[in-house]
Tab-separated table of C-alpha atoms in Angstrom:
chain	number	residue	atom	x	y	z
A	1	MET	CA	1.806	17.812	0.360
A	2	LEU	CA	-0.614	15.401	2.006
A	3	PRO	CA	-3.417	17.720	3.803
A	4	LEU	CA	-3.706	16.651	7.410
A	5	LEU	CA	-7.390	16.846	8.782
A	6	VAL	CA	-9.049	17.171	12.096
A	7	SER	CA	-11.605	14.741	13.152
A	8	LYS	CA	-14.533	16.595	11.885
A	9	GLN	CA	-13.084	16.805	8.442
A	10	ILE	CA	-12.168	13.232	8.528
A	11	ARG	CA	-15.737	12.472	9.262
A	12	GLU	CA	-16.754	14.777	6.146
A	13	ALA	CA	-14.264	12.853	3.860
A	14	ASP	CA	-15.983	9.614	5.093
A	15	ALA	CA	-19.441	11.022	4.248
A	16	TYR	CA	-18.185	12.467	0.814
A	17	THR	CA	-16.711	9.246	-0.224
A	18	ILE	CA	-19.943	7.428	0.794
A	19	ALA	CA	-21.985	9.747	-1.139
A	20	HIS	CA	-19.764	9.998	-4.400
A	21	GLU	CA	-18.120	6.891	-5.080
A	22	PRO	CA	-20.655	5.621	-4.159
A	23	ILE	CA	-20.350	3.038	-1.557
A	24	SER	CA	-22.399	2.217	1.500
A	25	SER	CA	-21.200	3.247	4.890
A	26	VAL	CA	-21.171	-0.387	6.180
A	27	ASP	CA	-19.108	-1.509	3.043
A	28	LEU	CA	-16.846	1.299	3.705
A	29	MET	CA	-16.309	0.102	7.072
A	30	GLU	CA	-15.561	-3.580	5.884
A	31	ARG	CA	-13.101	-1.919	3.421
A	32	ALA	CA	-11.318	-0.214	6.463
A	33	SER	CA	-11.343	-3.430	8.512
A	34	LYS	CA	-9.828	-5.389	5.622
A	35	ALA	CA	-7.082	-2.894	5.545
A	36	PHE	CA	-6.293	-3.243	9.064
A	37	VAL	CA	-6.332	-7.059	8.901
A	38	GLY	CA	-4.061	-7.073	6.009
A	39	TRP	CA	-1.332	-5.083	8.109
A	40	PHE	CA	-2.125	-6.960	11.219
A	41	ILE	CA	-1.524	-10.478	10.037
A	42	ASN	CA	1.720	-9.455	8.367
A	43	HIS	CA	2.938	-8.282	11.772
A	44	PHE	CA	1.268	-11.078	13.925
A	45	GLN	CA	1.726	-14.108	12.057
A	46	ASP	CA	1.017	-16.801	15.007
A	47	LYS	CA	-2.315	-17.683	14.389
A	48	LYS	CA	-2.669	-19.546	17.833
A	49	LEU	CA	-2.521	-16.144	19.522
A	50	THR	CA	-5.101	-15.499	21.812
A	51	ILE	CA	-6.959	-12.006	20.745
A	52	ALA	CA	-9.391	-9.959	22.753
A	53	VAL	CA	-11.248	-7.370	20.708
A	54	TYR	CA	-12.794	-4.620	22.777
A	55	CYS	CA	-15.502	-2.778	20.877
A	56	GLY	CA	-17.661	0.218	21.838
A	57	THR	CA	-20.862	0.612	20.211
A	58	GLY	CA	-20.273	3.267	17.717
A	59	ASN	CA	-18.481	3.083	14.583
A	60	ASN	CA	-15.093	2.238	15.841
A	61	GLY	CA	-16.815	-0.636	17.747
A	62	GLY	CA	-18.309	-1.658	14.223
A	63	ASP	CA	-14.714	-1.865	12.779
A	64	GLY	CA	-13.607	-4.106	15.873
A	65	LEU	CA	-16.455	-6.475	15.225
A	66	ALA	CA	-15.658	-6.701	11.600
A	67	ILE	CA	-11.910	-6.945	12.342
A	68	ALA	CA	-12.778	-10.086	14.560
A	69	ARG	CA	-14.729	-11.589	11.706
A	70	ILE	CA	-12.143	-11.153	9.168
A	71	LEU	CA	-9.307	-12.236	11.310
A	72	CYS	CA	-11.349	-15.539	12.214
A	73	GLU	CA	-11.759	-15.961	8.303
A	74	HIS	CA	-7.923	-15.883	8.093
A	75	GLY	CA	-7.494	-18.670	10.487
A	76	TYR	CA	-7.168	-16.505	13.817
A	77	CYS	CA	-9.825	-18.437	15.749
A	78	ASN	CA	-8.719	-17.763	19.418
A	79	ILE	CA	-10.797	-14.673	19.463
A	80	ASP	CA	-13.264	-13.291	21.925
A	81	VAL	CA	-15.208	-10.031	21.602
A	82	LYS	CA	-16.204	-7.814	24.434
A	83	ILE	CA	-18.724	-5.072	23.821
A	84	THR	CA	-18.560	-1.931	26.157
A	85	ARG	CA	-22.442	-1.536	26.275
A	86	PHE	CA	-22.060	1.696	28.631
A	87	SER	CA	-25.107	3.362	26.983
A	88	ASP	CA	-28.385	2.381	25.118
A	89	LYS	CA	-27.063	3.894	21.850
A	90	ALA	CA	-25.498	2.285	18.883
A	91	SER	CA	-24.638	3.075	15.523
A	92	ASP	CA	-26.486	1.451	12.372
A	93	ASP	CA	-22.999	0.066	11.159
A	94	PHE	CA	-22.380	-1.503	14.631
A	95	ASN	CA	-25.627	-3.188	14.814
A	96	GLU	CA	-25.187	-4.645	11.167
A	97	ASN	CA	-21.530	-5.955	12.088
A	98	LEU	CA	-22.888	-7.483	15.451
A	99	LYS	CA	-25.461	-9.378	13.407
A	100	ARG	CA	-22.903	-10.713	10.894
A	101	LEU	CA	-20.561	-11.519	13.863
A	102	LYS	CA	-23.337	-13.632	15.523
A	103	THR	CA	-23.159	-15.802	12.462
A	104	THR	CA	-19.745	-17.116	13.437
A	105	LYS	CA	-18.445	-19.091	16.571
A	106	ILE	CA	-16.542	-16.064	18.145
A	107	ALA	CA	-17.298	-15.836	21.818
A	108	LEU	CA	-19.279	-12.615	22.644
A	109	LYS	CA	-19.480	-11.006	26.008
A	110	GLU	CA	-21.043	-7.769	27.127
A	111	ILE	CA	-19.527	-5.241	29.600
A	112	LYS	CA	-22.585	-3.443	31.298
A	113	ASN	CA	-22.528	-0.091	33.357
A	114	GLY	CA	-21.088	-0.430	36.837
A	115	THR	CA	-19.582	-4.021	36.448
A	116	LYS	CA	-16.225	-4.991	37.236
A	117	PRO	CA	-13.802	-5.622	34.088
A	118	PRO	CA	-13.443	-8.994	33.328
A	119	THR	CA	-10.447	-10.982	33.950
A	120	GLU	CA	-8.310	-10.538	30.733
A	121	LYS	CA	-5.990	-13.536	29.787
A	122	ALA	CA	-5.397	-12.900	25.968
A	123	ASP	CA	-2.041	-12.316	24.311
A	124	ILE	CA	-3.099	-9.409	22.351
A	125	ILE	CA	-5.886	-6.791	22.928
A	126	ILE	CA	-7.566	-4.872	19.929
A	127	ASP	CA	-8.812	-1.494	20.949
A	128	ALA	CA	-12.072	-0.583	18.961
A	129	MET	CA	-13.806	1.133	21.659
A	130	LEU	CA	-14.056	4.926	20.905
A	131	GLY	CA	-12.005	6.091	17.992
A	132	SER	CA	-11.569	9.696	16.801
A	133	GLY	CA	-13.728	12.767	17.704
A	134	LEU	CA	-13.232	12.598	21.479
A	135	ASN	CA	-13.784	15.998	23.158
A	136	LYS	CA	-13.606	15.127	26.724
A	137	PRO	CA	-11.567	12.993	29.142
A	138	LEU	CA	-12.655	9.409	29.927
A	139	ALA	CA	-14.779	9.162	32.981
A	140	GLY	CA	-16.835	6.523	34.817
A	141	ASP	CA	-16.835	2.878	33.407
A	142	TYR	CA	-14.520	3.677	30.497
A	143	LYS	CA	-11.996	5.331	32.655
A	144	THR	CA	-12.028	2.363	35.109
A	145	LEU	CA	-11.828	-0.226	32.082
A	146	VAL	CA	-8.767	1.715	30.355
A	147	GLU	CA	-6.945	1.854	33.736
A	148	TYR	CA	-7.452	-1.769	34.257
A	149	LEU	CA	-6.225	-2.682	30.485
A	150	ASN	CA	-3.243	-0.307	31.098
A	151	SER	CA	-2.369	-2.218	34.284
A	152	LEU	CA	-1.867	-5.717	32.485
A	153	GLN	CA	1.012	-4.805	30.263
A	154	LYS	CA	-0.498	-6.450	27.346
A	155	THR	CA	0.325	-6.104	23.609
A	156	ILE	CA	-2.582	-3.476	22.509
A	157	VAL	CA	-3.388	-2.697	18.965
A	158	ALA	CA	-5.699	0.218	18.415
A	159	VAL	CA	-7.980	0.566	15.810
A	160	ASP	CA	-7.512	4.060	14.084
A	161	VAL	CA	-7.170	5.873	17.476
A	162	PRO	CA	-6.480	4.471	21.109
A	163	THR	CA	-9.401	5.044	23.389
A	164	GLY	CA	-9.133	8.308	25.309
A	165	PHE	CA	-6.568	9.852	22.867
A	166	TYR	CA	-7.596	13.374	21.211
A	167	THR	CA	-6.754	13.167	17.325
A	168	ASP	CA	-6.506	16.983	17.577
A	169	GLY	CA	-6.533	19.946	19.981
A	170	GLU	CA	-5.166	19.961	23.444
A	171	ILE	CA	-4.764	16.757	25.515
A	172	PRO	CA	-5.462	17.295	29.126
A	173	LYS	CA	-2.511	16.343	31.029
A	174	ASP	CA	-4.802	14.138	33.562
A	175	ALA	CA	-6.509	12.389	30.619
A	176	THR	CA	-6.767	8.575	30.992
A	177	ILE	CA	-5.605	6.954	27.623
A	178	LEU	CA	-5.161	3.561	26.496
A	179	LYS	CA	-1.454	2.868	25.839
A	180	ALA	CA	-0.983	1.151	22.423
A	181	ASN	CA	1.909	-0.830	21.370
A	182	LEU	CA	0.710	-0.187	17.822
A	183	VAL	CA	-1.930	2.015	16.362
A	184	ILE	CA	-3.340	0.869	12.684
A	185	THR	CA	-4.698	4.258	11.326
A	186	PHE	CA	-7.074	4.708	8.590
A	187	GLN	CA	-6.031	7.124	5.716
A	188	GLN	CA	-3.660	9.417	7.238
A	189	PRO	CA	-1.980	10.151	10.366
A	190	LYS	CA	-3.883	12.075	12.963
A	191	ILE	CA	-2.407	15.552	13.836
A	192	ASN	CA	-1.824	14.797	17.511
A	193	PHE	CA	0.166	11.535	16.536
A	194	LEU	CA	2.935	13.812	15.269
A	195	LEU	CA	3.174	15.714	18.460
A	196	PRO	CA	5.306	14.556	21.562
A	197	GLU	CA	2.349	14.274	23.715
A	198	SER	CA	1.589	11.008	21.800
A	199	GLY	CA	4.890	9.492	22.944
A	200	PRO	CA	3.713	7.938	26.210
A	201	TYR	CA	0.599	6.367	24.476
A	202	ILE	CA	1.774	5.357	21.017
A	203	ASN	CA	4.623	3.273	20.596
A	204	CYS	CA	4.287	2.674	16.756
A	205	CYS	CA	1.992	3.916	14.108
A	206	GLU	CA	1.183	2.479	10.943
A	207	VAL	CA	-1.358	4.112	8.229
A	208	VAL	CA	-3.517	2.231	5.870
A	209	LYS	CA	-5.270	3.590	3.114
A	210	ILE	CA	-8.928	2.881	3.014
A	211	GLY	CA	-10.211	4.763	-0.297
A	212	LEU	CA	-11.435	8.019	1.047
A	213	ASP	CA	-11.941	10.547	-1.891
A	214	GLU	CA	-8.390	11.841	-2.493
A	215	SER	CA	-9.738	14.949	-4.422
A	216	PHE	CA	-12.008	15.854	-1.546
A	217	ILE	CA	-9.052	15.393	0.942
A	218	ALA	CA	-6.991	17.942	-1.378
A	219	SER	CA	-9.750	20.534	-1.366
A	220	VAL	CA	-10.237	20.741	2.500
A	221	ASP	CA	-9.373	23.948	3.859
A	222	THR	CA	-6.447	22.905	6.274
A	223	PRO	CA	-3.297	24.703	7.701
A	224	TYR	CA	-1.753	21.334	8.353
A	225	PHE	CA	0.292	19.359	5.901
A	226	TYR	CA	2.474	16.345	5.772
A	227	VAL	CA	5.747	16.439	3.598
A	228	GLU	CA	6.482	13.157	1.840
A	229	GLU	CA	9.362	12.046	-0.388
A	230	LYS	CA	7.388	12.923	-3.642
A	231	ASP	CA	7.185	16.640	-2.261
A	232	ALA	CA	11.021	16.725	-1.643
A	233	ARG	CA	11.729	15.308	-5.315
A	234	LYS	CA	9.554	18.249	-6.506
A	235	LEU	CA	11.497	20.920	-4.722
A	236	ILE	CA	14.944	19.864	-5.289
A	237	LYS	CA	17.115	21.503	-8.198
A	238	PRO	CA	19.373	19.693	-10.260
A	239	ARG	CA	23.019	21.056	-10.569
A	240	LYS	CA	23.126	22.047	-14.216
A	241	ARG	CA	26.065	22.043	-17.007
A	242	PHE	CA	28.020	25.178	-17.212
A	243	SER	CA	27.337	26.174	-13.687
A	244	ASN	CA	30.035	27.631	-11.347
A	245	LYS	CA	30.644	28.248	-7.650
A	246	GLY	CA	28.891	31.761	-8.167
A	247	THR	CA	25.714	29.848	-9.458
A	248	TYR	CA	25.134	28.308	-5.846
A	249	GLY	CA	25.627	31.339	-3.955
A	250	HIS	CA	27.775	32.622	-0.948
A	251	ALA	CA	26.863	31.570	2.565
A	252	LEU	CA	28.141	33.161	5.847
A	253	ILE	CA	27.995	31.187	8.746
A	254	ILE	CA	28.548	33.324	12.134
A	255	ALA	CA	28.964	30.636	14.814
A	256	GLY	CA	31.605	29.302	17.457
A	257	LYS	CA	33.765	30.801	20.156
A	258	ASP	CA	36.795	29.527	21.875
A	259	GLU	CA	34.991	26.522	23.757
A	260	THR	CA	32.545	25.697	21.101
A	261	MET	CA	34.049	25.777	17.865
A	262	GLY	CA	32.732	22.281	16.853
A	263	ALA	CA	29.263	23.927	16.416
A	264	ALA	CA	30.663	26.364	13.901
A	265	LEU	CA	32.599	23.610	11.952
A	266	LEU	CA	29.448	21.374	11.825
A	267	SER	CA	27.329	24.296	10.494
A	268	ALA	CA	29.925	25.401	7.884
A	269	SER	CA	30.749	21.820	6.875
A	270	ALA	CA	26.771	21.049	6.425
A	271	CYS	CA	26.587	24.557	4.381
A	272	ALA	CA	29.237	23.247	2.085
A	273	TYR	CA	28.262	19.775	1.767
A	274	ALA	CA	24.458	20.798	0.986
A	275	GLY	CA	25.780	22.593	-2.054
A	276	ALA	CA	26.534	26.361	-1.436
A	277	GLY	CA	28.974	27.526	-3.762
A	278	LEU	CA	31.118	29.403	-1.343
A	279	THR	CA	30.837	29.200	2.523
A	280	THR	CA	32.721	31.658	4.713
A	281	ALA	CA	33.014	30.989	8.624
A	282	CYS	CA	32.918	34.063	10.709
A	283	ILE	CA	34.788	32.511	13.723
A	284	PRO	CA	37.344	33.774	16.600
A	285	GLN	CA	40.859	33.623	15.673
A	286	SER	CA	41.373	30.611	18.047
A	287	GLY	CA	39.210	28.437	15.919
A	288	LEU	CA	41.179	28.932	12.593
A	289	VAL	CA	43.599	26.149	12.593
A	290	ALA	CA	40.641	23.818	13.512
A	291	LEU	CA	38.894	25.113	10.501
A	292	ASN	CA	41.697	25.015	7.872
A	293	SER	CA	42.797	21.602	9.096
A	294	SER	CA	39.290	20.125	9.074
A	295	MET	CA	37.529	21.668	6.093
A	296	PRO	CA	39.893	23.951	3.888
A	297	GLU	CA	37.238	24.504	1.304
A	298	ILE	CA	35.732	26.839	3.769
A	299	MET	CA	36.961	30.258	3.995
A	300	ALA	CA	37.368	32.391	7.436
A	301	LEU	CA	36.413	35.847	8.531
A	302	ILE	CA	37.993	36.445	11.856
A	303	ARG	CA	36.022	38.200	14.422
A	304	SER	CA	36.977	39.351	18.182
A	305	ILE	CA	34.733	39.143	21.062
A	306	ASP	CA	34.466	42.995	21.460
A	307	ASN	CA	33.790	44.125	18.024
A	308	VAL	CA	31.693	43.468	14.835
A	309	PRO	CA	33.842	42.319	12.113
A	310	ASP	CA	34.094	44.429	8.833
A	311	ILE	CA	31.538	42.536	6.782
A	312	GLU	CA	30.952	43.312	3.001
A	313	TRP	CA	27.331	42.696	3.367
A	314	ASP	CA	26.417	42.588	-0.385
A	315	LYS	CA	29.081	39.916	-0.750
A	316	PHE	CA	26.926	37.069	0.709
A	317	SER	CA	23.814	35.689	-0.518
A	318	THR	CA	22.544	34.645	2.971
A	319	ILE	CA	23.625	34.488	6.436
A	320	GLY	CA	23.266	31.800	9.244
A	321	ILE	CA	24.010	32.904	12.779
A	322	GLY	CA	24.041	31.404	16.241
A	323	PRO	CA	25.530	27.743	16.574
A	324	GLY	CA	28.083	27.895	19.645
A	325	LEU	CA	27.914	31.744	19.413
A	326	GLY	CA	27.277	32.178	23.349
A	327	LYS	CA	25.302	34.967	24.839
A	328	GLU	CA	27.843	37.340	25.046
A	329	ARG	CA	27.229	41.208	24.210
A	330	SER	CA	28.929	40.539	21.134
A	331	THR	CA	26.129	38.246	19.867
A	332	LEU	CA	23.849	41.155	20.381
A	333	LYS	CA	25.921	43.401	18.478
A	334	LEU	CA	26.194	41.030	15.527
A	335	LEU	CA	22.538	40.652	15.344
A	336	LYS	CA	21.815	44.422	15.539
A	337	ALA	CA	24.469	45.013	12.678
A	338	ILE	CA	22.868	42.242	10.809
A	339	PHE	CA	19.240	43.647	11.052
A	340	LYS	CA	20.683	47.038	10.294
A	341	ASN	CA	22.728	46.220	7.204
A	342	TYR	CA	21.296	43.029	5.681
A	343	LYS	CA	17.798	42.730	4.095
A	344	ASN	CA	17.850	39.273	2.771
A	345	PRO	CA	16.272	36.401	4.929
A	346	VAL	CA	18.864	34.989	7.347
A	347	VAL	CA	18.768	31.729	9.334
A	348	ILE	CA	18.750	32.412	13.165
A	349	ASP	CA	19.426	29.464	15.753
A	350	ALA	CA	20.665	28.600	19.108
A	351	ASP	CA	22.450	31.312	20.975
A	352	ALA	CA	21.200	33.776	18.610
A	353	LEU	CA	17.835	32.839	19.336
A	354	ASN	CA	18.497	33.028	23.157
A	355	VAL	CA	19.552	36.629	22.807
A	356	LEU	CA	16.584	37.423	20.739
A	357	ALA	CA	14.549	36.157	23.454
A	358	GLU	CA	16.083	38.527	25.926
A	359	ASN	CA	15.763	41.417	23.533
A	360	ALA	CA	12.298	40.797	22.250
A	361	ALA	CA	12.071	44.400	20.532
A	362	LEU	CA	14.448	43.042	18.024
A	363	LEU	CA	11.848	40.498	16.890
A	364	LYS	CA	10.222	43.073	14.734
A	365	LYS	CA	13.573	43.949	13.043
A	366	ILE	CA	14.142	40.592	11.590
A	367	PRO	CA	14.498	40.615	8.027
A	368	ALA	CA	11.375	39.521	6.186
A	369	GLY	CA	11.381	35.933	5.138
A	370	SER	CA	13.858	35.049	7.751
A	371	ILE	CA	14.136	31.601	9.369
A	372	LEU	CA	14.042	30.742	13.096
A	373	THR	CA	14.896	27.289	13.933
A	374	PRO	CA	14.113	26.729	17.805
A	375	HIS	CA	13.705	23.674	19.748
A	376	MET	CA	11.121	23.826	22.503
A	377	LYS	CA	12.816	25.412	25.103
A	378	GLU	CA	14.088	28.090	22.855
A	379	PHE	CA	10.655	28.436	21.378
A	380	ASP	CA	9.165	28.839	24.712
A	381	ARG	CA	11.905	31.550	25.764
A	382	LEU	CA	10.982	33.471	22.637
A	383	PHE	CA	7.301	33.575	22.804
A	384	GLY	CA	6.423	32.597	26.211
A	385	GLU	CA	5.627	29.336	28.257
A	386	HIS	CA	3.023	26.698	26.708
A	387	ASN	CA	1.264	23.968	28.452
A	388	SER	CA	0.935	21.852	25.416
A	389	TRP	CA	2.429	21.279	21.832
A	390	TRP	CA	-0.945	22.087	20.345
A	391	GLN	CA	-0.558	25.562	21.907
A	392	ARG	CA	2.990	25.916	20.445
A	393	LEU	CA	1.593	24.837	17.067
A	394	GLN	CA	-1.026	27.803	17.147
A	395	THR	CA	1.559	30.329	18.406
A	396	ALA	CA	4.230	29.468	15.721
A	397	LYS	CA	1.441	29.898	13.073
A	398	ALA	CA	0.449	33.245	14.630
A	399	LYS	CA	4.010	34.480	15.097
A	400	ALA	CA	5.086	33.387	11.500
A	401	LYS	CA	2.470	35.848	10.090
A	402	GLU	CA	2.815	38.639	12.618
A	403	LEU	CA	6.753	38.809	11.983
A	404	GLY	CA	6.618	37.821	8.285
A	405	ILE	CA	9.116	34.946	9.098
A	406	TYR	CA	9.440	31.096	9.027
A	407	ILE	CA	9.612	29.300	12.334
A	408	ILE	CA	10.935	25.610	12.283
A	409	LEU	CA	9.810	24.005	15.614
A	410	LYS	CA	12.201	21.080	16.020
A	411	ASN	CA	10.902	17.812	17.034
A	412	ASP	CA	10.522	14.009	15.868
A	413	TYR	CA	8.116	15.355	13.152
A	414	THR	CA	9.635	18.970	12.587
A	415	ILE	CA	7.072	21.494	11.989
A	416	THR	CA	7.561	24.563	9.593
A	417	ALA	CA	5.323	27.602	10.440
A	418	THR	CA	4.800	30.016	7.321
A	419	PRO	CA	3.785	33.523	7.086
A	420	ASP	CA	0.667	32.370	5.361
A	421	GLU	CA	-0.206	30.409	8.464
A	422	GLN	CA	0.394	26.746	7.204
A	423	LEU	CA	2.103	24.190	9.419
A	424	TYR	CA	4.277	21.585	7.481
A	425	PHE	CA	5.170	18.524	9.345
A	426	ASN	CA	8.428	16.518	8.322
A	427	SER	CA	8.181	12.802	7.716
A	428	THR	CA	12.063	11.999	8.146
A	429	GLY	CA	14.476	11.504	10.830
A	430	ASN	CA	14.737	8.987	13.727
A	431	ALA	CA	15.750	8.796	17.308
A	432	ALA	CA	19.281	7.755	16.506
A	433	MET	CA	19.800	11.447	15.549
A	434	ALA	CA	19.055	12.877	18.996
A	435	THR	CA	22.686	13.847	19.900
A	436	GLY	CA	24.350	17.199	20.334
A	437	GLY	CA	25.396	19.043	17.308
A	438	MET	CA	22.503	17.808	14.848
A	439	GLY	CA	20.729	21.174	15.015
A	440	ASP	CA	24.105	22.978	14.087
A	441	VAL	CA	23.789	20.696	10.966
A	442	LEU	CA	20.264	21.739	10.058
A	443	THR	CA	21.005	25.368	10.359
A	444	GLY	CA	24.010	24.788	7.683
A	445	VAL	CA	21.763	22.935	5.549
A	446	ILE	CA	18.972	25.422	5.369
A	447	THR	CA	21.523	28.289	5.037
A	448	SER	CA	23.126	26.488	2.212
A	449	LEU	CA	19.715	26.261	0.344
A	450	LEU	CA	19.040	29.964	0.840
A	451	ALA	CA	22.139	30.616	-0.833
A	452	GLN	CA	21.449	28.498	-3.812
A	453	LYS	CA	18.242	30.550	-4.266
A	454	TYR	CA	15.571	28.516	-2.844
A	455	SER	CA	12.795	30.377	-1.546
A	456	PRO	CA	12.640	30.454	2.243
A	457	GLN	CA	9.581	28.270	2.414
A	458	ASP	CA	11.163	25.676	-0.008
A	459	ALA	CA	14.563	25.835	2.066
A	460	CYS	CA	12.717	25.066	5.161
A	461	ILE	CA	10.623	22.250	3.761
A	462	LEU	CA	13.297	20.683	1.847
A	463	GLY	CA	16.146	21.572	4.309
A	464	VAL	CA	14.331	19.681	7.108
A	465	TYR	CA	13.504	16.837	4.905
A	466	ILE	CA	17.058	16.238	3.573
A	467	HIS	CA	18.489	16.501	6.794
A	468	GLY	CA	16.129	13.769	8.485
A	469	LYS	CA	16.561	11.610	5.195
A	470	ALA	CA	20.375	11.503	5.463
A	471	GLY	CA	19.908	10.375	9.190
A	472	ASP	CA	17.305	7.613	7.987
A	473	GLU	CA	19.746	6.421	5.324
A	474	LEU	CA	22.445	5.844	7.596
A	475	ALA	CA	20.655	4.729	10.595
A	476	LEU	CA	17.930	2.632	9.447
A	477	PRO	CA	19.144	0.189	7.228
A	478	ASN	CA	22.122	-0.263	9.579
A	479	ARG	CA	19.978	-0.401	12.677
A	480	MET	CA	22.269	2.106	14.141
A	481	HIS	CA	21.735	3.307	17.705
A	482	VAL	CA	23.190	6.590	17.170
A	483	VAL	CA	24.229	8.547	13.967
A	484	LEU	CA	26.620	11.580	14.758
A	485	PRO	CA	26.159	14.788	13.031
A	486	GLY	CA	29.440	14.400	11.199
A	487	LYS	CA	28.226	11.297	9.460
A	488	VAL	CA	25.026	13.171	8.461
A	489	ILE	CA	26.975	15.683	6.980
A	490	THR	CA	28.758	13.569	4.541
A	491	GLN	CA	25.692	11.656	3.724
A	492	LEU	CA	24.186	14.949	2.610
A	493	PRO	CA	25.236	14.997	-1.069
A	494	ILE	CA	24.093	11.399	-1.405
A	495	THR	CA	20.752	11.910	-0.315
A	496	MET	CA	20.226	14.907	-2.365
A	497	ALA	CA	21.559	12.913	-5.577
A	498	LYS	CA	19.172	10.136	-4.856
A	499	LEU	CA	16.091	12.708	-4.720
A	500	ASN	CA	17.299	14.345	-7.883
A	501	ALA	CA	17.638	10.783	-9.627
């Protein structure tokens, strides 16, 4: 897992690398600037483009000065540099790169306190004004300048972090932030890049490695981690010779009602396709024909709206409950019956979460190691209203520990919170998957992995990764605008086989 660092820890990683590689700070800045330029020139290949580089007087500004010089060396000569000289302070590395820039023919202009922003006509603006570590909203000259640049509707490329953006912590709702078409960030994604608040300000982000000490980064005490393909490859288990359906467990999916059988079919099908040895769907009588005709491999356990069915609890390796179930009293009865009679981890989603939210006393009766899979609104119903995603991260971490459960908080970079207060950000999935029923598929996948004796933590991390990866393999190569849940289901065995290869 890639540890994700807050801004203070990133500065510590810089300092450690400088001291132990060893390398001078200005040479590390040069390395970072070259990495930025390497990606930039592959993306923007027209050397006739006019480029304006806006530089603060700290180290982010020093990066900008070096980037302008290196771009010019690559033949991008329609460049000018604008220095935001809004204070008397300047870092040593900024001053050194300013001295180097003055040996070139690049036009240089300073913007002073209280002056009107100069008219900007460049095709591309490179933002190197403030970088990471911001701890208060922009005000005064920076606020005025950023508002002006935002009004231009130009292509903006940010160096490491857009000016005004908080890399971690809560972002004030009224904060002024430069809107970047592209952020080329150093070494690793910043935590807030992975949260929905970044959406209005960052259209695309690319990470470039700058050679910070990997052993130091691995040693940093952080609760935040980023799940990559190599992690999924380590977690997934091969299907071995002489195994049989009993080897891979028996999953029970309790889902669907007369009007929402689709949710039950999607969840149960995903469970079977993800590898459960046996899958039983607990559904109403009205859904039996649909189940038998669409997935004859799945067994049925019929339930009525008034009574809990006679369930042989010991028969099932795990249980998933909630998709399309409705919020009727029968759902509450089912949850109470599970919590009373079944002690293995269960997967709780959708309407089962909503019923839990209305009966909060039941939260403490959830079997240890169980998995909740809420989207944002379901999460807030369960644990109270939140003003930001950063708040939700902290609540998820605390509630997972308090209740001894796992919480999968769904978004673009779905987050798994664990009882040991760690948060895992998933790296797969895409906007083509934003369609009804996709969460039902995820419930089936995770239930299937639990049935196959994956630990709850591994089932969460691997299940979320596989679910998103299957969608990526369908949508990205073919540039599909929408990928339907049923297609993701049939892709699951292919995706899993590739990870095992």
